[in-house]
XYZ file of C-alpha atoms in Angstrom:
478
model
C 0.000 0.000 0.000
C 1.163 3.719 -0.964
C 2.058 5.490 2.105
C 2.398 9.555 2.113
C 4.712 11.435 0.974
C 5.230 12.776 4.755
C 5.809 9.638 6.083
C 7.668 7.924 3.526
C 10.322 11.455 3.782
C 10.157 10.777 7.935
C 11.059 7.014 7.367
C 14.122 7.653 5.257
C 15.194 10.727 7.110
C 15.331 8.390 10.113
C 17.291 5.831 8.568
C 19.453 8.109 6.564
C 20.294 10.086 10.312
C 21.276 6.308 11.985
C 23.477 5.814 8.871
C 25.387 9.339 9.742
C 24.847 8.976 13.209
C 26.256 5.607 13.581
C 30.186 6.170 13.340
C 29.462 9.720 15.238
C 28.179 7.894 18.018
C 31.175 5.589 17.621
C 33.469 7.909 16.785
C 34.781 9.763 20.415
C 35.370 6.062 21.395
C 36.930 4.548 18.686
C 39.125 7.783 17.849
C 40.935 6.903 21.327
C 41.609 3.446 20.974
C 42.495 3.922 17.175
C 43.921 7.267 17.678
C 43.440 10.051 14.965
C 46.480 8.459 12.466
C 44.558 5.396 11.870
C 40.950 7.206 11.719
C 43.099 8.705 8.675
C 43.987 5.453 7.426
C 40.211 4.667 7.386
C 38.955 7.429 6.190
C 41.499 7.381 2.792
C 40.730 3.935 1.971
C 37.224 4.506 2.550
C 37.772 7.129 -0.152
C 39.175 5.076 -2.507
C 37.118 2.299 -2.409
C 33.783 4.963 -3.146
C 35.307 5.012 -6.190
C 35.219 1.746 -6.786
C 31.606 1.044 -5.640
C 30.359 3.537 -8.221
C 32.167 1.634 -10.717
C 30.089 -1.625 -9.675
C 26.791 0.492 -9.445
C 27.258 2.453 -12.691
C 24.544 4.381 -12.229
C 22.354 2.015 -12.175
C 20.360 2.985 -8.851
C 19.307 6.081 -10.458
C 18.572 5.018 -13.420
C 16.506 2.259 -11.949
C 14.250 4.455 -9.118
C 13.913 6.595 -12.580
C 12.666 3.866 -14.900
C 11.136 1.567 -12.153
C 8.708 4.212 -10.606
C 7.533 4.753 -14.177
C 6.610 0.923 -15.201
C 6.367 -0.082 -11.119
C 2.323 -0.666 -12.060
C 3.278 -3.229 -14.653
C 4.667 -6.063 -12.854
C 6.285 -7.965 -16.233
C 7.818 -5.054 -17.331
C 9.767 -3.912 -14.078
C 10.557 -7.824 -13.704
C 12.328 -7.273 -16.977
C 14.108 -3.905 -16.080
C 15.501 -5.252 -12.849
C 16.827 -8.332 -14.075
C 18.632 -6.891 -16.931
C 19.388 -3.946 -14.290
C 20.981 -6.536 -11.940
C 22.992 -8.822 -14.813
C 24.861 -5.374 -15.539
C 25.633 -4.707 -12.162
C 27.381 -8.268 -11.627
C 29.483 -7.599 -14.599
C 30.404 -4.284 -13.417
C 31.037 -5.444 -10.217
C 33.606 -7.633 -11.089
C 35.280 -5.065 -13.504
C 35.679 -2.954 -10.290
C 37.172 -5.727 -8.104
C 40.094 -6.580 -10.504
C 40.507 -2.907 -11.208
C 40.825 -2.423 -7.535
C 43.320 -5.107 -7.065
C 45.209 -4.632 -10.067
C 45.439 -0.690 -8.690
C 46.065 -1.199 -5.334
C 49.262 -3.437 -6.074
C 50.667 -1.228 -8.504
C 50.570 1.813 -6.127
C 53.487 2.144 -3.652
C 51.393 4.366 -1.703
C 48.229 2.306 -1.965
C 49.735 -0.675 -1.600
C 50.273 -0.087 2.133
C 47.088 -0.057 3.050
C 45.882 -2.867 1.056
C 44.672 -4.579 4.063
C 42.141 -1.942 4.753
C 41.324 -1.719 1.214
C 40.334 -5.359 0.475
C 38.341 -5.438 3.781
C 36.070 -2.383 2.521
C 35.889 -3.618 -0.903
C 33.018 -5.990 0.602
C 30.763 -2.971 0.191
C 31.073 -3.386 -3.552
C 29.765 -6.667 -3.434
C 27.521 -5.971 -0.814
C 26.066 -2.833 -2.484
C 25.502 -5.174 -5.949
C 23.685 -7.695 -4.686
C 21.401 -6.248 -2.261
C 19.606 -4.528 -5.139
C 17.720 -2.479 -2.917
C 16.869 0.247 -5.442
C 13.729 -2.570 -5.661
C 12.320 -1.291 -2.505
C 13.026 2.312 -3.350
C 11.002 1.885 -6.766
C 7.899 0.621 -4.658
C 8.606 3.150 -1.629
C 9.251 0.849 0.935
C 11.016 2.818 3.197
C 9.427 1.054 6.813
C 11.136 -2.101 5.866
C 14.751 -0.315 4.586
C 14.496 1.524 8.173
C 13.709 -1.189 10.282
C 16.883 -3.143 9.097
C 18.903 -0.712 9.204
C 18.291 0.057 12.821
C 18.075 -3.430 13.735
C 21.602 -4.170 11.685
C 23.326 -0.826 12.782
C 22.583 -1.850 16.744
C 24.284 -4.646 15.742
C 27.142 -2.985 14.582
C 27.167 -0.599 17.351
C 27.423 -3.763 20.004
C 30.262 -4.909 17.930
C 32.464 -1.994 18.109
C 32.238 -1.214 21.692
C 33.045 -5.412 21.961
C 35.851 -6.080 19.366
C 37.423 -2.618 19.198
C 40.035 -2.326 21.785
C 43.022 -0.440 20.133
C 44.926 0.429 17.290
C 46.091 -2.990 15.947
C 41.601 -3.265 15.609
C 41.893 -1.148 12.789
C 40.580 -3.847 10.767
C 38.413 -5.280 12.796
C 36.829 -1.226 12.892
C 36.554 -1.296 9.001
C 35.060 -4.545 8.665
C 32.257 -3.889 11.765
C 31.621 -0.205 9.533
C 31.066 -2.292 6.096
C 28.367 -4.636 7.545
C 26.807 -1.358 9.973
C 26.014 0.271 5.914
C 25.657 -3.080 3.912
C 25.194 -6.039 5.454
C 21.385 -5.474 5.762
C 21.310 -6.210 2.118
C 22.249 -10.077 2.593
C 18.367 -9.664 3.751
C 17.373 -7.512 0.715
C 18.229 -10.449 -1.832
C 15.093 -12.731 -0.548
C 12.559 -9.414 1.035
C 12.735 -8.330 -2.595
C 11.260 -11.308 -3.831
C 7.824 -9.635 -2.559
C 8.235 -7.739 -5.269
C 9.765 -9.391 -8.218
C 12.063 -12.480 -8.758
C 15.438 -11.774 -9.509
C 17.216 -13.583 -12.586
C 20.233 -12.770 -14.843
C 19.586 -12.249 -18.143
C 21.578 -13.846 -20.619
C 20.351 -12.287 -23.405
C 20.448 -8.980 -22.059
C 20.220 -6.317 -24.539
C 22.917 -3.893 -23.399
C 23.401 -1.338 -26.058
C 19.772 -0.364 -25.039
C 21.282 1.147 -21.846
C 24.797 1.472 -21.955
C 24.036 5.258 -22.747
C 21.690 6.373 -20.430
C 23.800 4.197 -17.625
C 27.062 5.668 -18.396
C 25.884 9.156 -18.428
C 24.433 8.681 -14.583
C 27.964 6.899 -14.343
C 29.831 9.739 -14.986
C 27.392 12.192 -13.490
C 27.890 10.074 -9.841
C 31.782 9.881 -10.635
C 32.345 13.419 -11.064
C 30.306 14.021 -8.005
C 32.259 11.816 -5.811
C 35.048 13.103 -7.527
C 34.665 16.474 -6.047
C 33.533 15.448 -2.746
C 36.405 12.813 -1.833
C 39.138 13.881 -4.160
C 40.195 16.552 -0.965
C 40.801 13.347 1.458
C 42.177 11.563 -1.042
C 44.631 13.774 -2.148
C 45.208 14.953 1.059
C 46.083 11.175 1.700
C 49.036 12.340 -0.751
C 50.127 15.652 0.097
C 49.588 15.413 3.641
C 49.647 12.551 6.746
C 47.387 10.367 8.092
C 46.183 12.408 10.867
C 46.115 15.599 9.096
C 43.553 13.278 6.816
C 41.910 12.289 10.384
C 40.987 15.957 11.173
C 39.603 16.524 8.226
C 37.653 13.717 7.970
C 36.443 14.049 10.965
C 34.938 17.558 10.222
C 33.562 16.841 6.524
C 31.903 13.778 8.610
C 30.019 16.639 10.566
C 29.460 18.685 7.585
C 28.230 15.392 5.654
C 25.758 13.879 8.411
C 23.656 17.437 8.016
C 24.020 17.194 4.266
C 22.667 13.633 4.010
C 19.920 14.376 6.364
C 18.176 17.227 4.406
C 18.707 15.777 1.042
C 17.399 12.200 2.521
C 13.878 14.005 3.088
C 14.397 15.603 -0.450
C 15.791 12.136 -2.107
C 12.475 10.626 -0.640
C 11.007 12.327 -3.120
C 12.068 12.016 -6.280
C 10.031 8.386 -6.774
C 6.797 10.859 -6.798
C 7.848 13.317 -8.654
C 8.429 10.745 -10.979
C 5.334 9.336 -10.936
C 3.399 12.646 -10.832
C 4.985 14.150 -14.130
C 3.823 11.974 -16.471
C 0.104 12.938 -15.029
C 0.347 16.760 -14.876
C 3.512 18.676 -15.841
C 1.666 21.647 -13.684
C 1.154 19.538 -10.408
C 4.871 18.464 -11.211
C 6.355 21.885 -11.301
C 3.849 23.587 -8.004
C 5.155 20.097 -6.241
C 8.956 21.061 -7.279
C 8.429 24.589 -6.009
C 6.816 23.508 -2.558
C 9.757 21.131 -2.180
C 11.949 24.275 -2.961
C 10.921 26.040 -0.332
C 10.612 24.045 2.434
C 14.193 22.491 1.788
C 15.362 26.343 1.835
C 13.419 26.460 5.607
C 15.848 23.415 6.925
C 19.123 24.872 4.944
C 19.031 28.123 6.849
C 19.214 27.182 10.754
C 21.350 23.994 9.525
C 23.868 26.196 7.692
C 24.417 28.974 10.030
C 23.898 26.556 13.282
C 27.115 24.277 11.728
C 29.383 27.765 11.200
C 28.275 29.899 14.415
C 28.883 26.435 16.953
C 31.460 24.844 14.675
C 33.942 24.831 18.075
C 31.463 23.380 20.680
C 30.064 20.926 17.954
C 33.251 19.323 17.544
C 34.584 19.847 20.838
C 31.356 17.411 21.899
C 32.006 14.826 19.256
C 35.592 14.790 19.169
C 37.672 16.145 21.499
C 40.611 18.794 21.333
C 42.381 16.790 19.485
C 40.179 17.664 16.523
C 39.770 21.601 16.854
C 42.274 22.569 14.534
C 39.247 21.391 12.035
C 37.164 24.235 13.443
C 38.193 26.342 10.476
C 37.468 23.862 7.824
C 33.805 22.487 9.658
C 33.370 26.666 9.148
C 34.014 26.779 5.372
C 32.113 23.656 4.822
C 28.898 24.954 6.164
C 28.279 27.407 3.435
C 28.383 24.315 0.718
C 25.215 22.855 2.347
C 23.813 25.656 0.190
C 25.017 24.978 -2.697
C 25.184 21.032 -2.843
C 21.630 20.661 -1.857
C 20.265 23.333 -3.897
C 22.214 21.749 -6.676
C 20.460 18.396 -5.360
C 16.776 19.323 -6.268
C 17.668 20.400 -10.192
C 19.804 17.720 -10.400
C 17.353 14.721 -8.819
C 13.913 16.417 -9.289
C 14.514 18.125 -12.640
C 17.032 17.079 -14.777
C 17.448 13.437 -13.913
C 13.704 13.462 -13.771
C 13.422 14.672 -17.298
C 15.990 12.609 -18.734
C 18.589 14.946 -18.931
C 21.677 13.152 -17.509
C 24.072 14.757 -19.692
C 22.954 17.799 -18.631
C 23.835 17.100 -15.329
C 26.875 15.826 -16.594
C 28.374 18.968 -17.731
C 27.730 20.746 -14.053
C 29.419 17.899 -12.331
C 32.752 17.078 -14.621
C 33.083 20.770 -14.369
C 33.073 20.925 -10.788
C 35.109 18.033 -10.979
C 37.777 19.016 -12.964
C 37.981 22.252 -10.792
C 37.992 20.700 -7.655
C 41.080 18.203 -8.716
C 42.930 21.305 -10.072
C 42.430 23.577 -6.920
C 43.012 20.796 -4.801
C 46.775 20.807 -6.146
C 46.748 24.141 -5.543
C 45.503 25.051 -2.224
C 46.141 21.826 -0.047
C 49.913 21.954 -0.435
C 49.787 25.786 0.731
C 46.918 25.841 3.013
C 46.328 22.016 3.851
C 42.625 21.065 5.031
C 41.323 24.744 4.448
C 42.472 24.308 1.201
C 40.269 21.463 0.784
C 37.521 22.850 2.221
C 37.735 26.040 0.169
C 37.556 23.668 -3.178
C 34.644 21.981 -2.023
C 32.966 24.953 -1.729
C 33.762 26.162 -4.813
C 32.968 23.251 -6.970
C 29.443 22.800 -5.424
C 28.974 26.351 -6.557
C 29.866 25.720 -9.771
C 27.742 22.301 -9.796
C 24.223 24.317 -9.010
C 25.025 27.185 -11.257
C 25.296 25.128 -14.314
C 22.406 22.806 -13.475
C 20.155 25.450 -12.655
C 21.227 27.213 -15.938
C 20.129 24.135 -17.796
C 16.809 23.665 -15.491
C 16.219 26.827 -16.833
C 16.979 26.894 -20.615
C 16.010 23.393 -21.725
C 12.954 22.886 -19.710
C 12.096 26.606 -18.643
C 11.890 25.844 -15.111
C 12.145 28.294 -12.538
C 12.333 28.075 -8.872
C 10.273 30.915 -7.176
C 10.834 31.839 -3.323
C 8.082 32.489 -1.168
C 7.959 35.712 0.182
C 6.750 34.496 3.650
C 9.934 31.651 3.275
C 12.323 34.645 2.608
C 10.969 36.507 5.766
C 11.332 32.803 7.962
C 14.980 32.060 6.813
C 15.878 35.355 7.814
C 13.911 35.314 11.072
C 15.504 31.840 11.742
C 19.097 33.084 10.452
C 18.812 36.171 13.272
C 17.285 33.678 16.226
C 19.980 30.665 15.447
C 23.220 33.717 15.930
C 21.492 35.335 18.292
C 21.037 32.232 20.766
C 24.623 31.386 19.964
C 25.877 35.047 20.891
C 24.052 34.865 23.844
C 25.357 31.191 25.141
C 28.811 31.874 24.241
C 28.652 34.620 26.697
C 26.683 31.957 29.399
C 28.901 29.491 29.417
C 32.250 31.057 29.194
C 34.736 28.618 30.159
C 35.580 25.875 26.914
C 35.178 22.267 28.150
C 33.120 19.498 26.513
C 30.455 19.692 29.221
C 30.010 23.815 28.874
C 29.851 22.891 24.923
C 26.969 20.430 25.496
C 25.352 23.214 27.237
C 26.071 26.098 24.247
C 24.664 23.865 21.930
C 21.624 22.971 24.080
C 20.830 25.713 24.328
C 20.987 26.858 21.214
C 18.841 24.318 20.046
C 15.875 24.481 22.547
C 16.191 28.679 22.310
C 15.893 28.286 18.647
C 13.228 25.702 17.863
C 10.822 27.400 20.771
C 11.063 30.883 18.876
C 10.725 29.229 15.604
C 7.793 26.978 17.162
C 5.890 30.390 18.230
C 6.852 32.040 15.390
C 4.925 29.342 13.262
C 1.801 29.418 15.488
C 1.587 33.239 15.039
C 2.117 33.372 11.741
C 0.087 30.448 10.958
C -1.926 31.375 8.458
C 0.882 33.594 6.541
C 3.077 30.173 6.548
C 0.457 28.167 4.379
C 1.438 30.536 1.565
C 4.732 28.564 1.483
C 3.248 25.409 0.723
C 1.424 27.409 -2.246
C 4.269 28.619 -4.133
């Protein structure tokens, strides 16, 4: 049965925050048995290896929420889709595996920490088989959130019982793979609700090598200019200078996922509503607009005005020389979720993947080139700076095309331009004021700065809403 919108968006917000939440809950434990150089051993072969799992997807999870929630009516028909879906995948999958190994041993540099590699390359297997873009297709977001908390408790046990210091390294990698992926060894027989899973032998694949290398290169480029900083600082820089900075783009990225998990949620209806009503489609788009501008602005100036408390809480001392970079990161939540709705809801939407294509192999190639630039003369602000940059450039050129090709435009609500600004000066204002409270920097007078900021904030934005009750209901009629 079709659930709403609403609740299908609070179901995979839920899971998508345990997902984030999991190694942050983990983390102020496991960063002082590992210690901060090994969390930067983790965290660069964790960025190679997202390379590699892109490879075995090859775009094939958008493509397949795309075409799926299309055809999902038509049993046969999305029976045929996801098996010749899933015989690509297993061929890709093993393409990445031997490029991966035949890479990692021809690397000096990545050849010592091939042990951490291999360990996280069961994700690309993992992520393959699971084929849990099934569920997505049919909205079945109760049962992808119920195993993921279940298997992420799991994982959380495990940690706190296996990890005891540095020479766990491994066993920390390995207990992170199956926290994200091992609920899909339960995927491969819950799908079966849905359709049965063969491989097709006879799989036509010129029909979609385009379209699937397209949302290839679109994802590439796009993970491109999101890992390539801890990656190359993996290169220019050491393993706990990679630590630090991981450990603030893992702040940056838990509050990115979230919001653009409730706008992801999505993009299955929007699918499904456009080929009823282009009009419905496009007042739909600009309600979803609107509201994700409402959870940017507190999010985005919360992140830069407690950046010092936040990761004095989760990390420790250890990590505040990050403070600057957790700062600069903030301000490309803007961009990389704004750049997130014409990308997913528009252009994706519409079948304009090379489109999208030209945004993000842009920002790519940018990102890559500053990166040599800036990290060897400014380190990790360096690679924050670049980020920044390059999901600017991403959600210029996207929303250029949005524009051009399908003559879609965005329009702000007046009454959401007056409540980002009232929630901008509330949010700084509650930060000013605890800042001068609690004067003395610890980690418990940091819980209590951002506590307080919090609760201050959401019980003026609470009675602004009841106030201006009536006035808000305009937003949700853009």
């Amino acid at each position: 049965m079709k659930r709403s919108l609403t609740v299908n968006a609070a179901l995979n917000a839920i899971r998508q925050t345990l997902a984030i939440i999991f190694p942050l809950i983990t983390f102020p434990y496991a960063s002082r048995v590992l210690g901060s150089t090994e969390y930067g051993r983790y965290s660069f072969s964790a960025s190679i290896i997202s390379y590699f799992i892109l490879i075995a997807t090859f775009g094939i999870n958008n493509y397949a929420v795309r075409e799926g929630a299309r055809i999902r009516d038509d049993k046969d028909k999305l029976e045929n889709l996801v098996s010749d879906l899933f015989t690509i995948s297993l061929v890709t999958t093993v393409l990445s595996m031997v490029t991966l190994i035949l890479i990692t041993f021809s690397s000096d540099k990545m050849v010592s920490y091939k042990y951490l590699i291999f360990i996280q390359s069961i994700s690309i297997v993992l992520s393959t088989i699971g084929v849990d873009w099934v569920n997505t297709i049919y909205e079945d977001f109760l049962y992808i959130t119920i195993r993921y908390i279940i298997i992420q408790i799991l994982a959380l046990i495990a940690i706190f019982a296996f990890v005891k210091g540095p020479a766990d390294i491994g066993k920390y990698c390995l207990i992170l793979v199956l926290g994200s992926y091992g609920g899909n060894l339960v995927n491969i027989c819950y799908i079966r609700k849905y359709v049965k899973l063969r491989i097709n032998i006879r799989l036509d694949f010129k029909k979609y090598i385009i379209p699937l290398f397209l949302l290839f290169v679109n994802s590439l480029a796009t993970v491109i200019y999101v890992n390539s900083d801890i990656t190359m600082l993996g290169f220019f820089t050491d393993d706990k200078m990679v630590g630090i900075y991981a450990f603030s783009s893992k702040i940056y990225n838990m509050v990115k996922y979230l919001i653009n998990a409730v706008l992801i949620v999505t993009v299955p209806r929007l699918a499904y509503v456009i080929g009823k009503s282009k009009e419905k489609y496009e007042k739909f788009l600009n309600i979803i607009f609107n509201v994700l501008l409402l959870l940017l602005a507190p999010c985005v100036v919360g992140m830069c005005v407690l950046s010092e408390p936040i990761i004095m809480l989760v990390g420790g001392s250890q990590y505040l020389s990050g403070d600057e970079s957790l700062k600069i990161l903030s301000f490309s939540l803007i961009f990389a979720l704004i750049a997130s709705v014409f990308s997913n809801c528009i252009l994706i939407i519409n079948r304009l993947e090379k489109r999208c294509l030209v945004g993000t192999v842009a920002s790519a190639t940018i990102n890559v080139i500053l990166n040599f630039v800036l990290i060897p003369k400014i380190g990790i602000a360096g690679a924050a700076i670049t980020t920044v940059l390059a999901e600017f450039l991403n959600m210029f050129i996207q929303a250029a095309y949005s524009r051009r090709d399908l003559n879609i435009n965005l329009t702000i609500s007046k009454w959401a331009i007056l409540t980002m600004t009232f929630e901008i000066i509330v949010v700084i204002s509650f930060s000013v004021i605890s800042k001068m409270i609690f004067v003395k920097f610890d980690t418990l007078s940091s819980v209590f700065r951002i506590v307080f900021s919090i609760l201050g904030s959401a019980i003026s934005f609470l009675i602004f809403a009841v106030v201006f009750k009536g006035k808000l209901k305009h937003i949700l009629k853009v």
